[in-house]
JSON list of C-alpha atoms in Angstrom, two decimals:
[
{"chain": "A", "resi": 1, "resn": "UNK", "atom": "CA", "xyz": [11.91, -1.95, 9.92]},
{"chain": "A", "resi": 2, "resn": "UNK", "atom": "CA", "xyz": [10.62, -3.85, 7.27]},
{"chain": "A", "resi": 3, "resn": "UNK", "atom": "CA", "xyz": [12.98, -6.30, 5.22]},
{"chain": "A", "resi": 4, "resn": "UNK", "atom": "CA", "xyz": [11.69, -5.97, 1.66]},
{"chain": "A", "resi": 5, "resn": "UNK", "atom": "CA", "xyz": [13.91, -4.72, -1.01]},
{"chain": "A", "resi": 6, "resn": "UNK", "atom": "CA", "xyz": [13.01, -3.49, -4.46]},
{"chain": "A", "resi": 7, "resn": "UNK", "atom": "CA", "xyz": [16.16, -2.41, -7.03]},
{"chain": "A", "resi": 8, "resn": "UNK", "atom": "CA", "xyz": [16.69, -0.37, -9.21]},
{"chain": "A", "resi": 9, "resn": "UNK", "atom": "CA", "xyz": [15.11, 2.67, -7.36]},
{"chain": "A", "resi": 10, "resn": "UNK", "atom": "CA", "xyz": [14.83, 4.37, -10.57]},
{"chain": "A", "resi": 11, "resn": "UNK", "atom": "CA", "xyz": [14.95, 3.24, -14.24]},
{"chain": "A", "resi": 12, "resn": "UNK", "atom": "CA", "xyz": [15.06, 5.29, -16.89]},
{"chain": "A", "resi": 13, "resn": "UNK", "atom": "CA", "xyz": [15.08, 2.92, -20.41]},
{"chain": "A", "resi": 14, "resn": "UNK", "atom": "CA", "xyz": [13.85, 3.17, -23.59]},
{"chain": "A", "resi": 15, "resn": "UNK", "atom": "CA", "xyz": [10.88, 2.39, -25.82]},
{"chain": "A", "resi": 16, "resn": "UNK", "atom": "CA", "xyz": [11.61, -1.56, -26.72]},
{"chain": "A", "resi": 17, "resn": "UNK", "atom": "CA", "xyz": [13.55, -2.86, -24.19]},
{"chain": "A", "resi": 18, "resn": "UNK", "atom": "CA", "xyz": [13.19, -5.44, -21.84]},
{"chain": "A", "resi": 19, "resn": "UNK", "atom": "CA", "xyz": [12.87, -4.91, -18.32]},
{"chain": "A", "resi": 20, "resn": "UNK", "atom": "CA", "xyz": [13.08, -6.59, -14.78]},
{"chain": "A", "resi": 21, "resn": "UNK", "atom": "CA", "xyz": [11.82, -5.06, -11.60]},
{"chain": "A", "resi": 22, "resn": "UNK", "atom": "CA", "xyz": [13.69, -6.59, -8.36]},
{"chain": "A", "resi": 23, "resn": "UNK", "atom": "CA", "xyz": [12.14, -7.54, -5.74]},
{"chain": "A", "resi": 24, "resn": "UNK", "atom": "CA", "xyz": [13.27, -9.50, -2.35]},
{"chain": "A", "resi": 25, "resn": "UNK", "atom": "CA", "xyz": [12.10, -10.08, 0.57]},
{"chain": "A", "resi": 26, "resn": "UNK", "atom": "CA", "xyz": [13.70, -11.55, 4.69]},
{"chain": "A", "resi": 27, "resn": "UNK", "atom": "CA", "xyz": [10.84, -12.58, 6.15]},
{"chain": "A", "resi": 28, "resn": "UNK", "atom": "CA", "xyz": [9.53, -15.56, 5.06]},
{"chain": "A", "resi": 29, "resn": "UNK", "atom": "CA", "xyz": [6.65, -14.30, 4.06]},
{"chain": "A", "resi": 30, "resn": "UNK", "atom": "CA", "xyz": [4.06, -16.33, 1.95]},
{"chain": "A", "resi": 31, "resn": "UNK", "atom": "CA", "xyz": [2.62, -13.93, -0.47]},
{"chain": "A", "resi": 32, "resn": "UNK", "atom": "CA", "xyz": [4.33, -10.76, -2.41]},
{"chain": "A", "resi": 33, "resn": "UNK", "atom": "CA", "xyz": [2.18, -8.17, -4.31]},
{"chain": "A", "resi": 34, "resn": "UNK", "atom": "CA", "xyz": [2.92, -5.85, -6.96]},
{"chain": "A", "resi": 35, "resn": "UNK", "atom": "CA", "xyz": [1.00, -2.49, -6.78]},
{"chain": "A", "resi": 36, "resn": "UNK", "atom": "CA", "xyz": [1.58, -0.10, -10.35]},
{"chain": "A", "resi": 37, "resn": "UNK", "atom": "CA", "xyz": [1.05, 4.29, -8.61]},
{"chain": "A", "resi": 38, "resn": "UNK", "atom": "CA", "xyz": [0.77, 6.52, -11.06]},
{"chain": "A", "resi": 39, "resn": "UNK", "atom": "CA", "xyz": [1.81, 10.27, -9.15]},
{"chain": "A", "resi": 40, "resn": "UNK", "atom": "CA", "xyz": [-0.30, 11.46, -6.56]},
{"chain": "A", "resi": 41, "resn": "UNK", "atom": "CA", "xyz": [-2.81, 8.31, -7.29]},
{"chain": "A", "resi": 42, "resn": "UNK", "atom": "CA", "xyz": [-4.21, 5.45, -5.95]},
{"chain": "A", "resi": 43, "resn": "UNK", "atom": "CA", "xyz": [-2.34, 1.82, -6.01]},
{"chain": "A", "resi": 44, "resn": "UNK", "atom": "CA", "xyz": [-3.54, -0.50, -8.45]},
{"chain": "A", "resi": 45, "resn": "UNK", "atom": "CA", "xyz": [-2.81, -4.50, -7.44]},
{"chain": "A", "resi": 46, "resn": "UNK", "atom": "CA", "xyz": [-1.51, -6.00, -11.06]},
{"chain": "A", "resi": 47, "resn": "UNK", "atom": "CA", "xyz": [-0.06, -9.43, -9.73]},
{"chain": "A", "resi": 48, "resn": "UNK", "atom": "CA", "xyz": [0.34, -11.51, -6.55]},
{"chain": "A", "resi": 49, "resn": "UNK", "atom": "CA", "xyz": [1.59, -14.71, -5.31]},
{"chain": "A", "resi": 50, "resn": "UNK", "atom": "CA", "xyz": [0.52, -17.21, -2.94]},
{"chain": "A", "resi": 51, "resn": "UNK", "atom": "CA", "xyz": [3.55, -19.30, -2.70]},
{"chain": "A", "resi": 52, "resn": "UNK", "atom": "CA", "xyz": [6.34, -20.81, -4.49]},
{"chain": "A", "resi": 53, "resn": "UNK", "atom": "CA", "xyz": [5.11, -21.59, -8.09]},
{"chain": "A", "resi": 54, "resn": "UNK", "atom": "CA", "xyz": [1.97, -19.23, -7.61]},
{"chain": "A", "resi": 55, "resn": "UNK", "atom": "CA", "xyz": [1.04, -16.19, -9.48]},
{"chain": "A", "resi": 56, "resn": "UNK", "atom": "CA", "xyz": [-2.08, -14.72, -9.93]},
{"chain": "A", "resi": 57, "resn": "UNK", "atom": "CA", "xyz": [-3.29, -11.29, -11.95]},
{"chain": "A", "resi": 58, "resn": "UNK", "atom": "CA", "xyz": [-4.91, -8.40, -10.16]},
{"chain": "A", "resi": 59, "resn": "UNK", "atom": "CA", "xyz": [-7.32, -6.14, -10.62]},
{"chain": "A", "resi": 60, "resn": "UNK", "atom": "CA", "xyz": [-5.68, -4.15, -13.17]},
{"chain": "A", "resi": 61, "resn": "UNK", "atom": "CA", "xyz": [-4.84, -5.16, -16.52]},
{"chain": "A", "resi": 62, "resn": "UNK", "atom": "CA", "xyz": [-1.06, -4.82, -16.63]},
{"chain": "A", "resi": 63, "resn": "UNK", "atom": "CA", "xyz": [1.63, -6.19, -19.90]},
{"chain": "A", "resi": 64, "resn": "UNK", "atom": "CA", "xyz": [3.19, -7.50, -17.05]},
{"chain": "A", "resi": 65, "resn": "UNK", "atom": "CA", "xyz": [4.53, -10.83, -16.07]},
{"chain": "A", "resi": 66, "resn": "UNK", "atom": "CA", "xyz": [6.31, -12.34, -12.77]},
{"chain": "A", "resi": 67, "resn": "UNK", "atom": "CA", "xyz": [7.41, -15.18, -11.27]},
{"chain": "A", "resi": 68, "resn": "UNK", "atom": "CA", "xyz": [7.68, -17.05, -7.93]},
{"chain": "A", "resi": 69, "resn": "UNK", "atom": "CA", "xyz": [10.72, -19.72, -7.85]},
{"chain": "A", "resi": 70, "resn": "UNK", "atom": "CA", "xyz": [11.78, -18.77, -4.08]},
{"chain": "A", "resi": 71, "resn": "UNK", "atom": "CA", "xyz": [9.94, -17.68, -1.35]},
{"chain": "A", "resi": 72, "resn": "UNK", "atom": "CA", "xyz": [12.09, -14.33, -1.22]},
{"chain": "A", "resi": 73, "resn": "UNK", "atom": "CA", "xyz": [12.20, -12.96, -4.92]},
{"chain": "A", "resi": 74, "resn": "UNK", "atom": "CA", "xyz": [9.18, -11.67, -6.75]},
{"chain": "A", "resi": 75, "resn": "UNK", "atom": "CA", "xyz": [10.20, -10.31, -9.95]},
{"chain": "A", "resi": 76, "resn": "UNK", "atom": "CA", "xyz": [8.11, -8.59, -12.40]},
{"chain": "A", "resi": 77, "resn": "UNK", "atom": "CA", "xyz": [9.22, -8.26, -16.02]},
{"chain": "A", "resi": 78, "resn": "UNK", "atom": "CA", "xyz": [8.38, -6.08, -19.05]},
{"chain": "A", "resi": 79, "resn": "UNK", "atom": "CA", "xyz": [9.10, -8.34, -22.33]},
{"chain": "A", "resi": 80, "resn": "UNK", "atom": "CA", "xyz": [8.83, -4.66, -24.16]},
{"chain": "A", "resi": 81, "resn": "UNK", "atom": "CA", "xyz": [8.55, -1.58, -22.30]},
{"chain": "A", "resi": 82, "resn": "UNK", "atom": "CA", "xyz": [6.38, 1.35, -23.50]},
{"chain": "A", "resi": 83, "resn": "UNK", "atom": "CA", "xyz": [5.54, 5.05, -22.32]},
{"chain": "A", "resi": 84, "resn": "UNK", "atom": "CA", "xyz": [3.13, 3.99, -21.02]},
{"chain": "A", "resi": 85, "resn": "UNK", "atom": "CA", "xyz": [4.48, 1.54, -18.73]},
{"chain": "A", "resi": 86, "resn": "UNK", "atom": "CA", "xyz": [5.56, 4.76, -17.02]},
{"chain": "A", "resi": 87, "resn": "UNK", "atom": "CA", "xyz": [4.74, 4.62, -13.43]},
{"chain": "A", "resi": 88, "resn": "UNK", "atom": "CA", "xyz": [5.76, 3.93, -10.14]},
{"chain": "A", "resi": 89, "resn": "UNK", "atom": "CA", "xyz": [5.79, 0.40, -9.32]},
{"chain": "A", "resi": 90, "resn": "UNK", "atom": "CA", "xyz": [5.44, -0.99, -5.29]},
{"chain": "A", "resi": 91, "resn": "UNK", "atom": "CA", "xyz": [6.48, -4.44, -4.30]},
{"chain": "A", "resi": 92, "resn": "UNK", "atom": "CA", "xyz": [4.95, -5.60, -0.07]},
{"chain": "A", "resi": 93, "resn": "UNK", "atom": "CA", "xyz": [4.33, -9.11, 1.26]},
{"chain": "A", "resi": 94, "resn": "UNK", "atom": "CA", "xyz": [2.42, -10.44, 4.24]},
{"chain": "A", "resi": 95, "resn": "UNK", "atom": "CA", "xyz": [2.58, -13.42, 6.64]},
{"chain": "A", "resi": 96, "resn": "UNK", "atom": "CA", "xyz": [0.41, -16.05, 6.88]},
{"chain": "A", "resi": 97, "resn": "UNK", "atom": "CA", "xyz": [-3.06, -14.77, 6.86]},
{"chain": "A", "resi": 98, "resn": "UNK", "atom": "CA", "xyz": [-3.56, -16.64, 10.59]},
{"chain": "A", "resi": 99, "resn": "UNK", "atom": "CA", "xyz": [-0.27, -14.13, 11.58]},
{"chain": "A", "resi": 100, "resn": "UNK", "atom": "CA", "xyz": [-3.48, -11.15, 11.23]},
{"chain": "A", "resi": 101, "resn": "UNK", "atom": "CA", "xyz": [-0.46, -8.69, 9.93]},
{"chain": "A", "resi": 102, "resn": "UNK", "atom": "CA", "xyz": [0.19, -6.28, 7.84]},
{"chain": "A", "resi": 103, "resn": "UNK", "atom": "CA", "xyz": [1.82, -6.03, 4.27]},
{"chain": "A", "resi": 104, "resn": "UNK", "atom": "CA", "xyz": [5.40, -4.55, 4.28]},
{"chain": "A", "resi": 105, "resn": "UNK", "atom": "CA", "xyz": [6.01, -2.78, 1.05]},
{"chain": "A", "resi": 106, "resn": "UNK", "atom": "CA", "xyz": [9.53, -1.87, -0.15]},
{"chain": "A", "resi": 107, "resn": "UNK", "atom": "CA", "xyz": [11.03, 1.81, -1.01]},
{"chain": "A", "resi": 108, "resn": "UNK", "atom": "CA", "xyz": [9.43, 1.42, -5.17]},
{"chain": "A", "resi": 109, "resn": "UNK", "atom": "CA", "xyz": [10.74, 1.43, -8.47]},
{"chain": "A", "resi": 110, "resn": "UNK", "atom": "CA", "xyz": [10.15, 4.37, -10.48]},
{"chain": "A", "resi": 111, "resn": "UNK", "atom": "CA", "xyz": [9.95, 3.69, -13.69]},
{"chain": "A", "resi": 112, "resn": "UNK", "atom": "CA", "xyz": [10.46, 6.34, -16.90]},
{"chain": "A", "resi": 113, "resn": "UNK", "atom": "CA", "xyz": [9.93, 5.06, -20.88]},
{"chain": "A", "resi": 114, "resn": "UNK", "atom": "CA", "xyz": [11.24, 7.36, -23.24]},
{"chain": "B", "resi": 1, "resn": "UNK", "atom": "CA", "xyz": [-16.44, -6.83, -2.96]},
{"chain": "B", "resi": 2, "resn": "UNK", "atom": "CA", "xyz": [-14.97, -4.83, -0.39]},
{"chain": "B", "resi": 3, "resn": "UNK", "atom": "CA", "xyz": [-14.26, -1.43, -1.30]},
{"chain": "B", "resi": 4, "resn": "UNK", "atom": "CA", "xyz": [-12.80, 1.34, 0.79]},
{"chain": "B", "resi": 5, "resn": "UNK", "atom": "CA", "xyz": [-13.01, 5.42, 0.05]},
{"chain": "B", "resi": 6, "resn": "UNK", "atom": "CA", "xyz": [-11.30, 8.46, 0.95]},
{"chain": "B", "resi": 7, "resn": "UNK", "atom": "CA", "xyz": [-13.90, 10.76, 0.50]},
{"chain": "B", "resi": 8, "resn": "UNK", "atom": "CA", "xyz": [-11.31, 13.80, 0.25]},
{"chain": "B", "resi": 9, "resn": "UNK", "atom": "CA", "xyz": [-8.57, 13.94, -2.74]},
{"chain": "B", "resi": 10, "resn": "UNK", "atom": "CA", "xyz": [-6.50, 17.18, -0.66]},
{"chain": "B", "resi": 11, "resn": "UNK", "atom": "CA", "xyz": [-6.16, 18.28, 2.88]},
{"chain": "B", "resi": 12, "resn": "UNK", "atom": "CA", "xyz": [-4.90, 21.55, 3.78]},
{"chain": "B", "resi": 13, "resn": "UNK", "atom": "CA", "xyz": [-3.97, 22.32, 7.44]},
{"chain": "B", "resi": 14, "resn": "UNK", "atom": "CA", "xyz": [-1.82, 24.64, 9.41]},
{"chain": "B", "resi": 15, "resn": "UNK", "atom": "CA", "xyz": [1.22, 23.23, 11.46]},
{"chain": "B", "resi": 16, "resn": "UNK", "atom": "CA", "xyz": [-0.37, 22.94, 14.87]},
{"chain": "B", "resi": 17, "resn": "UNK", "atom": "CA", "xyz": [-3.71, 22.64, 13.81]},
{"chain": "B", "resi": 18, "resn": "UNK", "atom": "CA", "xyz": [-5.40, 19.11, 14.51]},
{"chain": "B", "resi": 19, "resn": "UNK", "atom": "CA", "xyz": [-6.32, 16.75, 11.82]},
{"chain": "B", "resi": 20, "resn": "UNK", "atom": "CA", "xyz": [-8.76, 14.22, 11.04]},
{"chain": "B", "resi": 21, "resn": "UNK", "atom": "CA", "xyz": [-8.60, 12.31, 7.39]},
{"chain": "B", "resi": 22, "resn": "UNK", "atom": "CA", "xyz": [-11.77, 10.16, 6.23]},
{"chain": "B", "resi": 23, "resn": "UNK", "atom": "CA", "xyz": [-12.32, 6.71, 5.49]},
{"chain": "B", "resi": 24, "resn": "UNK", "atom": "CA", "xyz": [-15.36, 4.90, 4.75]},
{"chain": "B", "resi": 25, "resn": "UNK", "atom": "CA", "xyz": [-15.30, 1.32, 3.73]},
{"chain": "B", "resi": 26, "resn": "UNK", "atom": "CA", "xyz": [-17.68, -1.65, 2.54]},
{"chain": "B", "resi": 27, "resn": "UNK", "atom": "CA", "xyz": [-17.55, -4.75, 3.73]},
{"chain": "B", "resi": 28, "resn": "UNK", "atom": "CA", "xyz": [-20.08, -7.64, 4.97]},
{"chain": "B", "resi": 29, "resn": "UNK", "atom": "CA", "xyz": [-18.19, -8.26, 8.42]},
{"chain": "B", "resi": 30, "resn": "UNK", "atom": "CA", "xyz": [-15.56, -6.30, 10.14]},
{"chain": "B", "resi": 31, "resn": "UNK", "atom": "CA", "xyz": [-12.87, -5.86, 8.44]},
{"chain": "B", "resi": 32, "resn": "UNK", "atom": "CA", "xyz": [-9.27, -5.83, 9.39]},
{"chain": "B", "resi": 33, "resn": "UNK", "atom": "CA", "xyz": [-8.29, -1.95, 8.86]},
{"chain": "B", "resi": 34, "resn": "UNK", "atom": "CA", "xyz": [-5.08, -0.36, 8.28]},
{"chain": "B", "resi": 35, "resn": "UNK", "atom": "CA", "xyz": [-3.51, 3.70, 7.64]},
{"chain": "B", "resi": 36, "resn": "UNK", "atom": "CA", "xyz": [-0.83, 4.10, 5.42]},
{"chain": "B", "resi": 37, "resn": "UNK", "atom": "CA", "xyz": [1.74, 7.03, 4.85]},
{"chain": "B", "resi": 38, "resn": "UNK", "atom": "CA", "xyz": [3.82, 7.30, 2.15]},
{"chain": "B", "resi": 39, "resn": "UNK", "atom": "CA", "xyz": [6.25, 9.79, 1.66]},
{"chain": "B", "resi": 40, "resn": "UNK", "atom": "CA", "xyz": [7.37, 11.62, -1.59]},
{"chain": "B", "resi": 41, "resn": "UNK", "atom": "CA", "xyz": [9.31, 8.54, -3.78]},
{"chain": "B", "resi": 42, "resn": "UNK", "atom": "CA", "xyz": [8.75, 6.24, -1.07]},
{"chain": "B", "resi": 43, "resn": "UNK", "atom": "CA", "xyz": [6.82, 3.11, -0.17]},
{"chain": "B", "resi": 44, "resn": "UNK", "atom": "CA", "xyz": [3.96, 2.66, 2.11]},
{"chain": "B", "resi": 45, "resn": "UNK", "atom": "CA", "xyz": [4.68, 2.71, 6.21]},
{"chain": "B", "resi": 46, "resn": "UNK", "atom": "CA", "xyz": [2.78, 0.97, 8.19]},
{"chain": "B", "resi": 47, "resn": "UNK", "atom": "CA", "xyz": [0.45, 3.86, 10.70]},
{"chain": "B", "resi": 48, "resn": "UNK", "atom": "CA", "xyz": [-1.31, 1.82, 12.53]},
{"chain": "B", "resi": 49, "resn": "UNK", "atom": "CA", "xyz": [-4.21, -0.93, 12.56]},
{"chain": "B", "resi": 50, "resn": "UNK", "atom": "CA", "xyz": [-7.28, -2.57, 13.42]},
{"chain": "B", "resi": 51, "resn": "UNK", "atom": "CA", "xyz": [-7.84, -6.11, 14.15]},
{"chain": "B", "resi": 52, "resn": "UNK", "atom": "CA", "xyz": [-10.43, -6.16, 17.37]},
{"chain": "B", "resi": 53, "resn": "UNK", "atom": "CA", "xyz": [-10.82, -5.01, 20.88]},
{"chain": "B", "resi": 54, "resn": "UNK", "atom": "CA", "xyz": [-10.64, -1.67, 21.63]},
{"chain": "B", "resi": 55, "resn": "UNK", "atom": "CA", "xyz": [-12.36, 0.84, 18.52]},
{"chain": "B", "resi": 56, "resn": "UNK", "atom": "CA", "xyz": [-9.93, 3.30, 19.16]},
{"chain": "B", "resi": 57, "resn": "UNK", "atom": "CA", "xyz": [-6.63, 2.53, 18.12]},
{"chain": "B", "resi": 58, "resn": "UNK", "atom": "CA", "xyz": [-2.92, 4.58, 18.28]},
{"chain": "B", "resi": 59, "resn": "UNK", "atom": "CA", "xyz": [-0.43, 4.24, 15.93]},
{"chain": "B", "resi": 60, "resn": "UNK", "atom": "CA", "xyz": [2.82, 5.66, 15.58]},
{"chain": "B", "resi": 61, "resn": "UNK", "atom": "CA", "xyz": [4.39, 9.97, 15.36]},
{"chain": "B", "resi": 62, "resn": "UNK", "atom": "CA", "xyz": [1.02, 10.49, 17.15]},
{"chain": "B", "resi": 63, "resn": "UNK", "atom": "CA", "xyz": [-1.67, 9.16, 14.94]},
{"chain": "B", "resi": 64, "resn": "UNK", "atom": "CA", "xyz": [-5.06, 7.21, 16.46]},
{"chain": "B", "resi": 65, "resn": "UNK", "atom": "CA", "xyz": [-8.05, 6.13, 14.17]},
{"chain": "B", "resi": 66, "resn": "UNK", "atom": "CA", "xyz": [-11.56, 5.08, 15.54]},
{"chain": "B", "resi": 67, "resn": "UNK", "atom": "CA", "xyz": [-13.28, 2.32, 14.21]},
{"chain": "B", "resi": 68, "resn": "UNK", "atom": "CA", "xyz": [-17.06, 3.02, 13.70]},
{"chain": "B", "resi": 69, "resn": "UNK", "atom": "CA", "xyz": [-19.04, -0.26, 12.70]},
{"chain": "B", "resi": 70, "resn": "UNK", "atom": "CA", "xyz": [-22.38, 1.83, 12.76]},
{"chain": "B", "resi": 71, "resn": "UNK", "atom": "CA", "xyz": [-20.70, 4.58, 10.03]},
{"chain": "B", "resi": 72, "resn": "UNK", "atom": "CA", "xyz": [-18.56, 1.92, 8.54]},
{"chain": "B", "resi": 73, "resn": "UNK", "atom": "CA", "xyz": [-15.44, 4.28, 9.03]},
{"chain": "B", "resi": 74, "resn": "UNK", "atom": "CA", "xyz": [-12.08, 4.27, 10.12]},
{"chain": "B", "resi": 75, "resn": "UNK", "atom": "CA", "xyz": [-10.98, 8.15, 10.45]},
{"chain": "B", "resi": 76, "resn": "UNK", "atom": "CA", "xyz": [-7.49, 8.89, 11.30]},
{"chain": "B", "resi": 77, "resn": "UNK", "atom": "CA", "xyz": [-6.56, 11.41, 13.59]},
{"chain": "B", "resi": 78, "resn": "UNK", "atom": "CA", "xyz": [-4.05, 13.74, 15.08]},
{"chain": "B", "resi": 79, "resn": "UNK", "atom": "CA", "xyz": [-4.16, 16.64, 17.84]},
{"chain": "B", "resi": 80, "resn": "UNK", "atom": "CA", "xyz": [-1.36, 18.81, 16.27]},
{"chain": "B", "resi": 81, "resn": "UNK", "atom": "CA", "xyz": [0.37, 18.23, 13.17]},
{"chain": "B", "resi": 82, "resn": "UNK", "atom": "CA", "xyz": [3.66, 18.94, 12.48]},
{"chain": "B", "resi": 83, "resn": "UNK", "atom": "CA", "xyz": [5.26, 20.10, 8.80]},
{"chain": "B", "resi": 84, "resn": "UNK", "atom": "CA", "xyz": [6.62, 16.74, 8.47]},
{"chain": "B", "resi": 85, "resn": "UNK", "atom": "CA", "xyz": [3.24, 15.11, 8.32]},
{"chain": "B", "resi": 86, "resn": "UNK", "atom": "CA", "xyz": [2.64, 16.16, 4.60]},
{"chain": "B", "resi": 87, "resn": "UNK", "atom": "CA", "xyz": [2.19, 12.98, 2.79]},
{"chain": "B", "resi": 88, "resn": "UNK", "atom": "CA", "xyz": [0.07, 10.71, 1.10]},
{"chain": "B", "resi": 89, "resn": "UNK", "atom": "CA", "xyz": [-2.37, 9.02, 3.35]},
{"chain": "B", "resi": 90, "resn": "UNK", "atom": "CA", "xyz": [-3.97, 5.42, 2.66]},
{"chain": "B", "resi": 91, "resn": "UNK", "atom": "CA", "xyz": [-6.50, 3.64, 4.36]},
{"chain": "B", "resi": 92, "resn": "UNK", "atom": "CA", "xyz": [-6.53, 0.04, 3.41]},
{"chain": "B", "resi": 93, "resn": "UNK", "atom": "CA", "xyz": [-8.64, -3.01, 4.41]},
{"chain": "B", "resi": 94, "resn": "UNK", "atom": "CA", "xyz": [-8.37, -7.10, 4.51]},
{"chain": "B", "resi": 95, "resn": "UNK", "atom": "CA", "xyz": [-10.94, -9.36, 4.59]},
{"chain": "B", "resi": 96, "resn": "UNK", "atom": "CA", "xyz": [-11.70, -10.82, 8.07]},
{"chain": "B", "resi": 97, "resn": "UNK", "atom": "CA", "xyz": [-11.91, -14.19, 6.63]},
{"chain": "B", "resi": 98, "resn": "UNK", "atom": "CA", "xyz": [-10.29, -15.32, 3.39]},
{"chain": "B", "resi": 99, "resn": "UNK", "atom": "CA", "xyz": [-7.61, -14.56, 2.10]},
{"chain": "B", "resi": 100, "resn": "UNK", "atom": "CA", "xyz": [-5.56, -11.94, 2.77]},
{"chain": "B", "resi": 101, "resn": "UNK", "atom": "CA", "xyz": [-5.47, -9.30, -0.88]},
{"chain": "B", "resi": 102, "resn": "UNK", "atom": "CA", "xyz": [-4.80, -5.52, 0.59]},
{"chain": "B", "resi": 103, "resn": "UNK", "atom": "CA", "xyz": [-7.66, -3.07, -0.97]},
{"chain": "B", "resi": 104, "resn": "UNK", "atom": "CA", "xyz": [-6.36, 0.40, -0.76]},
{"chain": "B", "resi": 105, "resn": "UNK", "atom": "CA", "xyz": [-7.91, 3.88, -1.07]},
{"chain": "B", "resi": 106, "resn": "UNK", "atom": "CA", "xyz": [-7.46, 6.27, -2.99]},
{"chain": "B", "resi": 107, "resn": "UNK", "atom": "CA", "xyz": [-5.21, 8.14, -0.71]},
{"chain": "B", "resi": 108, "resn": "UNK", "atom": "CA", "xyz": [-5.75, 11.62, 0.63]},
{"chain": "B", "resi": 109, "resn": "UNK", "atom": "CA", "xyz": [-2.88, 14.14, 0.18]},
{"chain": "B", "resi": 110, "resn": "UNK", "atom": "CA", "xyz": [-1.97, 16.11, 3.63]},
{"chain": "B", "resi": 111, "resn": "UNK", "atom": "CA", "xyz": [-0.47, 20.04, 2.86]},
{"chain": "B", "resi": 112, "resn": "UNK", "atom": "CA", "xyz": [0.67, 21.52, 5.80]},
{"chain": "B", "resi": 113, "resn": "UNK", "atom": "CA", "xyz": [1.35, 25.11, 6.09]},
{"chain": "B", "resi": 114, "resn": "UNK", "atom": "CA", "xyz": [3.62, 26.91, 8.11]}
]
């Protein structure tokens, strides 16, 4: 079972407000994504990380920002959350790409702007 | 760019009946190839993958997917599928060389019906 943790499970906050998505994870895994699903669609990457101190934006345009202090916690923050922020949000991380594994994604954040 | 598609949006099957969910992907060299299930409010578990060796590749609850360089596909398979199969379904690929960013499908919904 993988040891990746994302909290809250569900947010429900309104228009305005800033917003941090938790996410942790055991392994000592080099790089963390963040993947934005909106229902029943496909995942779009909006940030990743290398390393400590790396980020990098993905392929989709997000108001998003994170950071990378430790290894373990890859947060991603909303300075002002909108409706349309609404969306499921998905937090994985690999090993080393020499490892040839698999990205481990935690359980997801859904989040609801009213 | 590697891309990878999932030619069909919906699957509709019968409990018992076998299954077989499509993936097509672009890529200049092998790729390393992954399935994906993810269950209603739920993140992405691992299915099974496909580094080398052997084309034809079992996962876990049942599932195999062939690797066909000369269609460029990775189907995913199952003899009889059980209710508890409906899901989302992602097919995913990594780069063979490079860095490791995971480039997802668009999924393929599985209905089963009773």
């Amino acid at each position: 079972e993988a040891d990746i943790y994302q909290t809250p499970r569900y947010l429900v906050i309104g228009t305005g407000k800033k917003i941090t998505l938790e996410c942790s994870q055991t392994m000592g895994h080099d790089k963390m994504y963040w993947y934005q699903q909106d229902p029943g669609m496909e995942l779009h990457l909006i940030h990743y990380s290398y390393g400590v101190n790396s980020t990098e934006k993905g392929d989709l345009s997000s108001e998003s920002t994170v950071s990378r202090i430790r290894t373990e916690h890859f947060p991603l923050t909303l300075e002002s959350a909108r409706p349309s922020h609404t969306s499921q949000y998905l937090c994985a991380s690999s090993a080393p790409d020499r490892l040839n594994t698999e990205a481990f994604f935690g359980q997801g954040t859904r989040l609801t702007v009213v | 760019a590697q891309s990878v598609t999932q030619p069909d949006i919906h699957i509709t099957v019968s409990e018992g009946a076998s299954l077989e969910l499509r993936c097509n992907y672009s890529y200049g060299a092998t790729p390393y190839l992954f399935w994906y299930v993810q269950s209603p409010g739920q993140g992405l578990q691992l299915l099974l993958k496909y580094f080398s060796g052997d084309t034809l590749v079992q996962g876990i609850k049942g599932f195999e997917a062939e690797f066909k360089r000369s269609q460029s596909s990775f189907n995913l398979r199952k003899p009889s599928v059980h209710w508890s199969d409906a899901a989302e379904y992602f097919c995913a690929l990594r780069r063979s060389g490079g860095s490791y960013i995971p480039t997802f499908g668009r999924g393929t919904s599985l209905i089963v019906h009773p």
